[in-house]
Short mmCIF file of C-alpha atoms in Angstrom, two decimals:
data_model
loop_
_atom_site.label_atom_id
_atom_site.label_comp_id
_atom_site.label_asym_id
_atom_site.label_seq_id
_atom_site.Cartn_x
_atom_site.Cartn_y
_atom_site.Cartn_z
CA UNK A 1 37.49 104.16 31.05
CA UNK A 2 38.98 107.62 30.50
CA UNK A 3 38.17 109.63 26.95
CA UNK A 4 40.87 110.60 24.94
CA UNK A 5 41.44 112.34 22.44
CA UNK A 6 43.56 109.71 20.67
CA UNK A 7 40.63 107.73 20.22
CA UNK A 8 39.26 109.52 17.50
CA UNK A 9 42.55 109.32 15.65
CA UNK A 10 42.28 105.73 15.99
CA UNK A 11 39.30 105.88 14.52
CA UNK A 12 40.66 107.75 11.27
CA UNK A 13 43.01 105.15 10.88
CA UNK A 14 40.86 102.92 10.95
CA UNK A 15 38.80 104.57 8.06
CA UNK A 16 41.51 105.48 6.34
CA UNK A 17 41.49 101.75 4.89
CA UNK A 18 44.33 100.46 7.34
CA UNK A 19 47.30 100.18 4.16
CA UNK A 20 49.54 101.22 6.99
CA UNK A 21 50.68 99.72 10.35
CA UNK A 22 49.57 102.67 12.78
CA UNK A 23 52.83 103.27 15.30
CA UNK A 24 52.07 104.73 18.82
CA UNK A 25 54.65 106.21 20.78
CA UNK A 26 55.07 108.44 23.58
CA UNK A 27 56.10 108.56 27.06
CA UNK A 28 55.64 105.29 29.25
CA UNK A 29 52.08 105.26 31.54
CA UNK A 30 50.58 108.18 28.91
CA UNK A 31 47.81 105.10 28.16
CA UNK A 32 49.04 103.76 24.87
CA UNK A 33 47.99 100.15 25.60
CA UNK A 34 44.37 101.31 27.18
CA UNK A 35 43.35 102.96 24.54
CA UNK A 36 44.64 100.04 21.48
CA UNK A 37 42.42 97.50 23.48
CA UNK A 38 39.51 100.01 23.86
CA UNK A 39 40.02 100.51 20.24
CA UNK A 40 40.01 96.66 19.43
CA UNK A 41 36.82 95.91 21.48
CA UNK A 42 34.20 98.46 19.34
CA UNK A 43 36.10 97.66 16.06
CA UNK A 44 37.13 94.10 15.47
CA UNK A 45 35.66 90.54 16.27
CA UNK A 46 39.02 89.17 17.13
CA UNK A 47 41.98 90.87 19.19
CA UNK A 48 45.83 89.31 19.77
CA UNK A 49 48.07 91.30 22.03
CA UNK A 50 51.62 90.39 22.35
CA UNK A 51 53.40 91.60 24.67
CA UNK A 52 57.13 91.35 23.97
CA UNK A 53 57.96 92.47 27.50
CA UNK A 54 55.59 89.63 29.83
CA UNK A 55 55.55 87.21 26.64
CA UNK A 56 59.65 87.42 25.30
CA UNK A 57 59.02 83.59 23.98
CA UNK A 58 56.67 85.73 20.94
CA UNK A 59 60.28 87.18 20.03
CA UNK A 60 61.46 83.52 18.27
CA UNK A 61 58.45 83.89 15.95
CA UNK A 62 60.34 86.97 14.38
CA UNK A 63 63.97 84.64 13.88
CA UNK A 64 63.34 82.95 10.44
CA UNK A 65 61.50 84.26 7.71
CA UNK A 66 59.33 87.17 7.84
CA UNK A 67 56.45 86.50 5.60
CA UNK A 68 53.17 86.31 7.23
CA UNK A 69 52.76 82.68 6.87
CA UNK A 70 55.74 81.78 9.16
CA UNK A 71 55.09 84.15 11.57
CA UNK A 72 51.49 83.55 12.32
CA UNK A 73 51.99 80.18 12.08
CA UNK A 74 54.83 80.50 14.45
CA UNK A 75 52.53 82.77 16.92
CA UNK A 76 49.70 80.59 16.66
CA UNK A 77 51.95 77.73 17.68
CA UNK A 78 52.32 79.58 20.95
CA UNK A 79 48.76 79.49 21.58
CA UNK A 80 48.48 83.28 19.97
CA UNK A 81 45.31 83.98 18.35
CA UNK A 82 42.59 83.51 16.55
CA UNK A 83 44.31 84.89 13.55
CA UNK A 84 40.62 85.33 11.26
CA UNK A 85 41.23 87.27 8.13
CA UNK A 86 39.83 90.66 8.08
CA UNK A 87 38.84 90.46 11.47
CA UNK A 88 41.77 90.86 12.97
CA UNK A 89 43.71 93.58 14.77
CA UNK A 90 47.27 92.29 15.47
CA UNK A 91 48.50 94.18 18.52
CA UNK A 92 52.67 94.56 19.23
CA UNK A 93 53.13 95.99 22.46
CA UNK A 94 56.66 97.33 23.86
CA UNK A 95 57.88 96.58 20.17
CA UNK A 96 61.11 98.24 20.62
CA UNK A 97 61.70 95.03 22.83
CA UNK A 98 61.74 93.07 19.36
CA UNK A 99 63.53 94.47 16.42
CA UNK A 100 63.13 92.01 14.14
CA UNK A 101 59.05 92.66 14.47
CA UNK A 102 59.45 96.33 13.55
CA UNK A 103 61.10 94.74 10.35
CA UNK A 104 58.76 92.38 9.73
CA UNK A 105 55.74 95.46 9.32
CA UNK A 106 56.82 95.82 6.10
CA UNK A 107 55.82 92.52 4.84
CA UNK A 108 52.87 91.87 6.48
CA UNK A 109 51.40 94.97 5.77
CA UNK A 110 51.96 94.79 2.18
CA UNK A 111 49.69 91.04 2.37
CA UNK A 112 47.03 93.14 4.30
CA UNK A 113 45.34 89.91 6.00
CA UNK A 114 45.40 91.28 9.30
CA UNK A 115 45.32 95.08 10.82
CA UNK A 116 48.61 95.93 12.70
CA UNK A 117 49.46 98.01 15.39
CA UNK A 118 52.68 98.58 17.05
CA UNK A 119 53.36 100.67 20.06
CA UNK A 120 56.17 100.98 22.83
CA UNK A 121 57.74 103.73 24.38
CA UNK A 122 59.92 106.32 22.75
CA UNK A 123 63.17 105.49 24.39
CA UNK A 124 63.00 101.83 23.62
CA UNK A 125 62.18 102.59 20.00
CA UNK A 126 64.66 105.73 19.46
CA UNK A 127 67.50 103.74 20.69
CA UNK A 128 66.78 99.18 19.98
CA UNK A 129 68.56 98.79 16.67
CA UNK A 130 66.87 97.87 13.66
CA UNK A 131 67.81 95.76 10.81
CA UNK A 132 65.68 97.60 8.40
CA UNK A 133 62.95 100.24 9.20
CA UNK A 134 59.88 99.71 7.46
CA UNK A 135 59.50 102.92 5.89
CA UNK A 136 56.48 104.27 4.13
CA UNK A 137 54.45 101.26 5.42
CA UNK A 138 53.98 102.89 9.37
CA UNK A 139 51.86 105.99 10.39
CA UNK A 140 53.32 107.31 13.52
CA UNK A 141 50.95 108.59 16.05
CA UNK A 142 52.51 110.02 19.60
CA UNK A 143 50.52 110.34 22.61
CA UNK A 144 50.76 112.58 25.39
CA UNK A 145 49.18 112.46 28.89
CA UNK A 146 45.89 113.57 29.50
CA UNK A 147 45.69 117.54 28.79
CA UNK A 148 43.45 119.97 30.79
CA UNK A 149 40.34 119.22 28.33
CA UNK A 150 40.81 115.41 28.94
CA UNK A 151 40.86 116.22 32.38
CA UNK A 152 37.31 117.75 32.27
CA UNK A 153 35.83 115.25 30.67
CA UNK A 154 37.46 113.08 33.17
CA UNK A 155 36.04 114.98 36.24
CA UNK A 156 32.62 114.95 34.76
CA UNK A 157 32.45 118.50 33.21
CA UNK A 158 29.54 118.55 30.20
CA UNK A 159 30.07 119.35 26.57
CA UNK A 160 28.33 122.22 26.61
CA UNK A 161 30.28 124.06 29.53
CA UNK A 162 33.71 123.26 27.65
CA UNK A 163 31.56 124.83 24.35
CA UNK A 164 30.95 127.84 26.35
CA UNK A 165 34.82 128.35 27.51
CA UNK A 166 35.97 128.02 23.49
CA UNK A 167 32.83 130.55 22.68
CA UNK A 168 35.16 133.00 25.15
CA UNK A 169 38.03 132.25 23.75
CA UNK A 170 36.74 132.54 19.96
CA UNK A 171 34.87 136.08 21.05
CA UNK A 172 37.56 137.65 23.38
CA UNK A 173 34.71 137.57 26.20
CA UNK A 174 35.07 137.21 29.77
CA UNK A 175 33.58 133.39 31.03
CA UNK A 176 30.65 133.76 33.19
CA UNK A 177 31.98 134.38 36.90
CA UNK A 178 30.88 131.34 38.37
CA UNK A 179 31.92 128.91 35.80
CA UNK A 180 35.28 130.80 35.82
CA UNK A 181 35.43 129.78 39.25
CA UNK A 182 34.86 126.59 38.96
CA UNK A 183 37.71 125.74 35.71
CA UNK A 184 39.54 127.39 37.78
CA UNK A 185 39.25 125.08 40.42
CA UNK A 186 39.93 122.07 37.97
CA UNK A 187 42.70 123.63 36.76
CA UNK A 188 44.73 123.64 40.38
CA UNK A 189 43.85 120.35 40.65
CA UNK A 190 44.87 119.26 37.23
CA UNK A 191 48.44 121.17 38.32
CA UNK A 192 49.13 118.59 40.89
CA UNK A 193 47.47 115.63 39.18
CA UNK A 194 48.53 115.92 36.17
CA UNK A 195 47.59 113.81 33.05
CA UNK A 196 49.52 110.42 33.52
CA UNK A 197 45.75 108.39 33.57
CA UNK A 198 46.43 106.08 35.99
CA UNK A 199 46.78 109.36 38.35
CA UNK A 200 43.67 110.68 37.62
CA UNK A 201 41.86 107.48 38.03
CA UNK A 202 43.35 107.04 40.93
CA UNK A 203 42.51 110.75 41.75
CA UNK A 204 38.98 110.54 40.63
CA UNK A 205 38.12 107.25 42.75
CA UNK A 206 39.33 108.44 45.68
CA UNK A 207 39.47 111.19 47.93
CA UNK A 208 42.48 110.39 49.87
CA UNK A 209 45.22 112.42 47.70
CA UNK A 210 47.85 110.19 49.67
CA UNK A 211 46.66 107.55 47.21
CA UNK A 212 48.01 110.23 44.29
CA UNK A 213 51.34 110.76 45.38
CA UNK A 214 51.62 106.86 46.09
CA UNK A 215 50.58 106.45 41.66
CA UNK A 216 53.06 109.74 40.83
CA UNK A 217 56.08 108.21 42.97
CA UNK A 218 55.24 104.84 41.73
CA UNK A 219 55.89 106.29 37.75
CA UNK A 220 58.44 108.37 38.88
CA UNK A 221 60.51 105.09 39.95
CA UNK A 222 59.77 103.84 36.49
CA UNK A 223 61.45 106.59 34.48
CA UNK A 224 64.52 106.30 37.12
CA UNK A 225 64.68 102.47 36.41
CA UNK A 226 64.28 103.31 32.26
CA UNK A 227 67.21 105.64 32.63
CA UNK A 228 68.90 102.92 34.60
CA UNK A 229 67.95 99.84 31.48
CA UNK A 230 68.38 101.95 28.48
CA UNK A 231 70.84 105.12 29.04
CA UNK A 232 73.93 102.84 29.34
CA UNK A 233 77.28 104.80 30.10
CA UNK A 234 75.36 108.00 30.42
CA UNK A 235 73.04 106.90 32.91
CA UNK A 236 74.30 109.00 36.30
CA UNK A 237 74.70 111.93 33.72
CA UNK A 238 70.83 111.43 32.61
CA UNK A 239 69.62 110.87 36.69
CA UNK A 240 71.28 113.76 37.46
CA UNK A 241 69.71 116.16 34.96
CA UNK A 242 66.63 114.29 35.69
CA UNK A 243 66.39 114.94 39.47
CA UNK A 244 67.82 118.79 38.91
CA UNK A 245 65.31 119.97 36.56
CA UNK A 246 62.47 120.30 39.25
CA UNK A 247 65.15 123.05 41.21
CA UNK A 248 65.85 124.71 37.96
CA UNK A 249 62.36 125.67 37.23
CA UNK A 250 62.04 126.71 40.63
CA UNK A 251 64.45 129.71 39.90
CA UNK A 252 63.25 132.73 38.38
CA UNK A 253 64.81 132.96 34.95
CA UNK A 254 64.09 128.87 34.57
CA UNK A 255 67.18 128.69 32.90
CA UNK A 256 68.59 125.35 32.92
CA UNK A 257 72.32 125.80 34.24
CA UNK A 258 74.89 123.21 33.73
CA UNK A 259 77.54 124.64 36.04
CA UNK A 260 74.44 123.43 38.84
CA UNK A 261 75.09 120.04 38.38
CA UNK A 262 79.32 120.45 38.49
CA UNK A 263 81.66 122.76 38.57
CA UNK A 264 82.87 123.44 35.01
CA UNK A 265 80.32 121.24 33.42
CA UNK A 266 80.39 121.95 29.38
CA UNK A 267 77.13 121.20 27.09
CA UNK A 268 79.50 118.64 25.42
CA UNK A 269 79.62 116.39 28.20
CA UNK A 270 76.20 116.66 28.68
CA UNK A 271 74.44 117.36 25.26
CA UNK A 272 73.74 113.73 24.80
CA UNK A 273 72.23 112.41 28.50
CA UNK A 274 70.16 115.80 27.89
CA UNK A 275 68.63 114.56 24.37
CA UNK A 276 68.00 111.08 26.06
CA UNK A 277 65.45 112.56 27.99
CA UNK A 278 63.62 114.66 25.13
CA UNK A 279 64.14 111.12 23.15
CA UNK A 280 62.33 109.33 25.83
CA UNK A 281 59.62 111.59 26.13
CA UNK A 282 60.60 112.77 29.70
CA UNK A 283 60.91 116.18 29.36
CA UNK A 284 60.82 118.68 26.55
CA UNK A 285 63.24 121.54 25.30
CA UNK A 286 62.50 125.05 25.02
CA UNK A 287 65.93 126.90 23.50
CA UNK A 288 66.70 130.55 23.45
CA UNK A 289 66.45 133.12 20.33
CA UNK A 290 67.95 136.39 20.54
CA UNK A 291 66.59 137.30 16.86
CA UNK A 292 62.72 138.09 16.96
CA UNK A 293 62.57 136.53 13.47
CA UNK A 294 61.13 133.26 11.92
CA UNK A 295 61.72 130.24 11.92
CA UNK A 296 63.13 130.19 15.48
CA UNK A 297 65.28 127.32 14.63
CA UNK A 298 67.27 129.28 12.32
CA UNK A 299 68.80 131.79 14.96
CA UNK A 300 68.21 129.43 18.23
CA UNK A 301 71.04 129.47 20.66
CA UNK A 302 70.91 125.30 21.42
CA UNK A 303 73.87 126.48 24.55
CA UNK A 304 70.71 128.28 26.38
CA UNK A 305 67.73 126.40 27.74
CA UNK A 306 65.02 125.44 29.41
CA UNK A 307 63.85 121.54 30.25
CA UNK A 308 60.58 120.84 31.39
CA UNK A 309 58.76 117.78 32.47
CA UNK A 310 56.38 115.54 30.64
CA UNK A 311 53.72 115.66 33.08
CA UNK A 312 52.98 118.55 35.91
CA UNK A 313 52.05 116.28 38.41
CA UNK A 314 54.70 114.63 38.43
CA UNK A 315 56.65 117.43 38.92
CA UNK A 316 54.56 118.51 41.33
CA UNK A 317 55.64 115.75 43.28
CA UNK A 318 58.97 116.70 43.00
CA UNK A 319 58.58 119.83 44.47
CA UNK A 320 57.55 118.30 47.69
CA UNK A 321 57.28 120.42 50.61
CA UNK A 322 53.21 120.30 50.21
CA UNK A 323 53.18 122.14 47.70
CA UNK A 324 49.59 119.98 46.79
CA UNK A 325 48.02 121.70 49.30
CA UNK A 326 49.33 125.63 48.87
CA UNK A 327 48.23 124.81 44.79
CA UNK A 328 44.92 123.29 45.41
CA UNK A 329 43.94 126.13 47.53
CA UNK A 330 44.63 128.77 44.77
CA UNK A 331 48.73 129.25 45.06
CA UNK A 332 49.40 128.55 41.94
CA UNK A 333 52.52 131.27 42.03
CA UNK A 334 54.51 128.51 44.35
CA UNK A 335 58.10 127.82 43.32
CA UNK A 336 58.35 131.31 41.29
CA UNK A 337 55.67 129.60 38.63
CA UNK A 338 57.41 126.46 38.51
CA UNK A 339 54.06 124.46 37.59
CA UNK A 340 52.34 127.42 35.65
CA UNK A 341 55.41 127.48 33.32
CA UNK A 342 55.50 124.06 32.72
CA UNK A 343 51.93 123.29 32.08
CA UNK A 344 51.92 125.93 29.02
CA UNK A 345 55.32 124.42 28.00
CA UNK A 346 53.57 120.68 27.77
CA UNK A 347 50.00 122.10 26.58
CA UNK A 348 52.12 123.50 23.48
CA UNK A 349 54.15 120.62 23.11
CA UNK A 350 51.31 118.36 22.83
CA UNK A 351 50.00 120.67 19.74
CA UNK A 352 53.31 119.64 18.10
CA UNK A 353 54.75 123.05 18.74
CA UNK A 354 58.80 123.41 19.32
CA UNK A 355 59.52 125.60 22.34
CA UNK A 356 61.62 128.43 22.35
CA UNK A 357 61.70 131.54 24.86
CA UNK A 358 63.22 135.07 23.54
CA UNK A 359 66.57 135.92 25.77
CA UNK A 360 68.76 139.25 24.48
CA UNK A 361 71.21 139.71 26.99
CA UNK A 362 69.07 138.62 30.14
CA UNK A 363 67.16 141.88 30.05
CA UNK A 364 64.51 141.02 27.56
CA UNK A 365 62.29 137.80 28.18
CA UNK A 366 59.83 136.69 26.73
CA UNK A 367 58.79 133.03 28.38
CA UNK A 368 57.20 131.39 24.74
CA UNK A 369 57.30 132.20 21.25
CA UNK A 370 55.50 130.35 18.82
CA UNK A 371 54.62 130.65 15.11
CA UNK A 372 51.03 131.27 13.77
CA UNK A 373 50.10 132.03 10.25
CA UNK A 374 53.44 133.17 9.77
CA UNK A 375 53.91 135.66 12.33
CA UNK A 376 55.27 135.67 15.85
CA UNK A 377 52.59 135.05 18.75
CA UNK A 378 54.28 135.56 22.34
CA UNK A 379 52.92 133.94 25.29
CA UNK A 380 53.69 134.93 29.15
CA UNK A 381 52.76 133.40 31.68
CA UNK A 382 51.89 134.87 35.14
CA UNK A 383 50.72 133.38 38.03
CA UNK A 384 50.14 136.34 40.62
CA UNK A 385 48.22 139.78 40.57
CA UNK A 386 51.05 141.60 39.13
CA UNK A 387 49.73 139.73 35.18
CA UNK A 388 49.46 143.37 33.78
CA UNK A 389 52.94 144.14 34.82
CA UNK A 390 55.15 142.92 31.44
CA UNK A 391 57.51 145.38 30.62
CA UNK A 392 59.55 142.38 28.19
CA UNK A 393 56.56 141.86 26.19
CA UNK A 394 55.76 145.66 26.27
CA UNK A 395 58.92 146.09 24.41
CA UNK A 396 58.58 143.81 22.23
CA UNK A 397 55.09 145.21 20.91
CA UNK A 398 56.90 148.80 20.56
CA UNK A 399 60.49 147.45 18.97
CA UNK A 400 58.45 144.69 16.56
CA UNK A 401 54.71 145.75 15.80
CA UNK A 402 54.87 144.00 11.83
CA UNK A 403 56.25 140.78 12.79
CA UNK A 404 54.00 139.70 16.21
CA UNK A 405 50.65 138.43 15.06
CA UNK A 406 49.33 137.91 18.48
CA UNK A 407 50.88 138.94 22.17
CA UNK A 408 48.82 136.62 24.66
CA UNK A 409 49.08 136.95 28.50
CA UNK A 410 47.86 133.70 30.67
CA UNK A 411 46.85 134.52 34.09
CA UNK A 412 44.34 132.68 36.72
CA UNK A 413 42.14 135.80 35.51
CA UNK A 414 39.56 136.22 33.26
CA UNK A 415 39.56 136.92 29.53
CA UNK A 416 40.12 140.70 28.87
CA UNK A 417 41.38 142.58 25.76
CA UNK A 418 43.78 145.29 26.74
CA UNK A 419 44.74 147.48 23.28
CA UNK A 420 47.71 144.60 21.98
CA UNK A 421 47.33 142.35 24.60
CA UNK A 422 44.87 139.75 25.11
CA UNK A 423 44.55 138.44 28.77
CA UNK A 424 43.24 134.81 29.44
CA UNK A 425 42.66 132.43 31.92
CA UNK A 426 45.48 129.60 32.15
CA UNK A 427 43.47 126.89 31.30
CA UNK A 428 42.63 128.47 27.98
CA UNK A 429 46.27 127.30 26.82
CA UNK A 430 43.57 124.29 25.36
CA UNK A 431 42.20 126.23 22.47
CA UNK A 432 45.27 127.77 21.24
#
C-alpha cells in the first residue's frame, strides 16, 4: 500500500464532523479508489462500494424518490450493504456514470445517517449532465499522481533524510554530497516512472522496467479510449492534440503550435478539444504574459501556450526512442528538457498553482511565473551545465527589481545562493 498524501486529508474530513459529502476527482489511475477503501478499513466498521461502472443495475436505485429511505432500501434490495447507522461510509465510485446520485447528495447528507463519498474522474463529472448539483453540501478534494516526495516514501527513503533536504531548502544550504547523489538518483527515476501508482508499484516490485512501459502504455490506451467515450464530435481533434503534445515539448521554445497539427489551424477550431483535456485532467495549461504584473490572468495572452502532461512518465513513454535509459543514467537534458519542464509544470500544478510563462516578443522568456506573498517569483528550469547561463531572467532582475519577490533557478545541482538568484536541485520543486 503506497502513502499518500491525500490520506491525511481524508482524515480531516473525517474530523471535520462529516456535514459534507467529500468529492474526489482527478485524473483516471491517480489512486482515488485505493486510497477511499484504505480510508474505510482504519475508520469505519462497515464499508459499501458501488461501483456505477461494474455494478450499472445500482443506477435504478437513484430513479424514484431520493430520500434516503428509498434509496437504501432500494440498494439493500440488491444485496448492497450493511447499511448500520453511524458506522457507515457509503462509497460512489465513477459517479459521473449516475447523475441522478450526484443529486441525490443533497438529501442524504442533510439526514446524516451514513458518511458519503463520491469520486469519479474529472471528465466524466465536468461533462454527465446533472439535474441539480448539490451545492454547499460537497467538499471537493482533487488528487494528483504521486509527486516526487510520495515517490520517496515509496522507494523506502526515511523521514529524517526528506527532513534534512527541507532543512536545505529552508537554510539556502547545499545537501550533503552523498545524499545529493542519491535524490538525485530518485529523481531520474521518478522522470520516467512517474506518479500514476500502479507504475510505481509495478516499478518497485520488479526490476524488469519492460514491466513499466507495459503499466504506462496500458493507461495511456485508457485516456485514448476516454477521449474516444466522452469527447463526442471533437474526438479526432482531442487525439490529435493529445498525441502532438509530446513533439511540442520536445522543441525548444515548448510552444504549443496549432499550425503543427494543420495547415491554417485557428484556436477557434480547436479551443474546445484543447479544454477537454485540461477538463479531464490530462494535461495542464501554462499561457503566456507579456506584462510582468499581477495577477497573471489579467494580461494573459490565452492565443499563446504551453500543454503539458499529467504525469512524466507517461510522457516519457511517449518520447520513445529509449529515452528510459539516456534519463536513468543522468541525461536528464534529452528532448531539449522535455521531461525537466514538465515535471516543474505538474509539481506546481499539484500545489494548485495556474501556469503561466513570460513571452515579450520571443526574446524574453521566462519558463514559470508564479505568485507568492504578492510578488512575482520566476522559476527556470535547466537541465545541463550551462544553469548559470540565464540572460531572460537576468533581465528581468535589472528591468523589475520591486515587483520579483524571489528568482529561483532548478538545476540537477546543488543548492547555492548567487546575489538574486537562488540555485536548487530539481527535486526541490517539493518544498516550494
Amino acid at each position: 500500500m503506497l502513502k499518500r498524501k491525500i490520506d491525511k486529508e481524508l482524515i480531516k474530513w473525517y474530523q471535520s464532523g462529516r456535514d459534507k459529502a467529500l468529492l474526489l476527482t482527478g485524473a483516471r489511475q491517480v489512486g482515488k479508489t485505493t486510497s477511499v477503501r484504505e480510508f474505510a478499513k482504519n475508520h469505519y466498521s462497515h464499508f459499501v462500494e458501488i461501483n456505477f461502472v461494474k455494478f450499472p443495475v445500482a443506477k435504478q436505485a437513484f430513479d424514484g424518490n431520493l430520500d434516503t429511505k428509498t434509496i437504501i432500501t432500494n440498494l439493500s434490495a440488491m444485496g448492497l450493504g450493511p447499511f448500520v447507522e453511524g458506522e457507515t461510509l457509503v462509497f460512489f465510485d465513477e459517479i459521473q456514470e449516475c447523475p441522478n446520485a450526484r443529486t441525490a447528495i443533497k438529501f442524504l447528507v442533510e439526514e446524516h445517517r451514513y458518511d458519503y463519498i463520491e469520486s469519479g474522474s474529472l471528465l466524466g463529472i465536468n461533462y454527465k449532465p446533472v439535474t441539480s448539483y448539490p451545492v454547499g453540501y460537497e467538499q471537493e478534494l482533487k488528487m494528483y499522481p504521486l509527486d516526487f516526495e510520495e515517490f520517496l516514501w515509496s522507494s523506502g527513503v526515511a523521514d529524517d533524510v526528506i527532513a534534512t533536504l527541507r532543512y536545505c531548502y529552508e537554510k539556502e544550504e547545499p545537501v550533503p554530497a552523498f545524499i545529493h547523489e542519491q535524490i538525485s538518483q530518485f529523481y531520474r527515476q521518478h522522470l520516467v516512472v512517474g506518479g500514476m501508482p500502479n507504475v510505481v508499484k509495478t516499478f518497485i516490485e520488479s526490476p524488469d522496467f519492460g514491466n513499466v512501459l507495459t503499466v504506462q502504455r496500458s493507461i495511456l490506451t485508457t485516456y485514448r479510449a476516454d477521449i474516444t467515450n466522452y469527447a463526442g464530435k471533437d474526438q479526432v481533434l482531442v487525439k490529435s492534440i493529445f498525441d502532438a503534445i509530446p513533439s511540442q515539448l520536445g522543441k525548444q521554445d515548448k510552444r504549443f503550435i496549432l499550425a503543427s497539427l494543420e495547415k491554417g489551424a485557428s484556436r477557434r477550431k480547436y479551443e474546445n478539444p484543447t479544454q477537454w483535456l485540461i477538463d479531464a485532467g490530462i494535461a495542464y495549461y501554462s499561457f503566456n504574459t507579456n506584462d510582468f504584473a499581477l495577477p497573471f490572468s489579467a494580461t494573459e495572452n490565452r492565443r499563446l501556450f504551453k500543454l503539458y502532461m499529467v504525469d512524466t512518465g507517461l510522457l516519457s513513454n511517449l518520447l520513445l526512442q529509449d529515452i528510459q535509459f539516456q534519463v536513468l543514467n543522468g541525461d536528464i537534458g534529452v528532448n531539449k528538457g522535455a521531461l525537466t519542464e514538465n515535471y516543474m509544470a505538474c509539481s506546481l500544478s499539484s500545489k494548485g498553482k495556474a501556469l503561466h510563462y513570460y513571452d515579450k516578443k520571443s526574446r524574453h522568456e521566462l519558463d514559470f511565473i508564479i505568485e507568492e506573498n504578492n510578488k512575482i517569483t520566476i522559476i527556470e528550469v535547466k537541465s545541463g551545465k550551462d544553469y548559470k547561463r540565464h540572460a531572460s531572467l537576468d533581465r528581468a532582475i535589472g528591468s523589475f527589481p520591486e515587483k520579483i519577490g524571489r528568482s529561483i533557478v532548478f538545476s540537477p545541482h546543488n543548492v547555492e545562493r548567487n546575489q538574486e538568484v537562488l540555485y536548487l536541485p530539481l527535486y526541490m520543486s517539493q518544498f516550494l
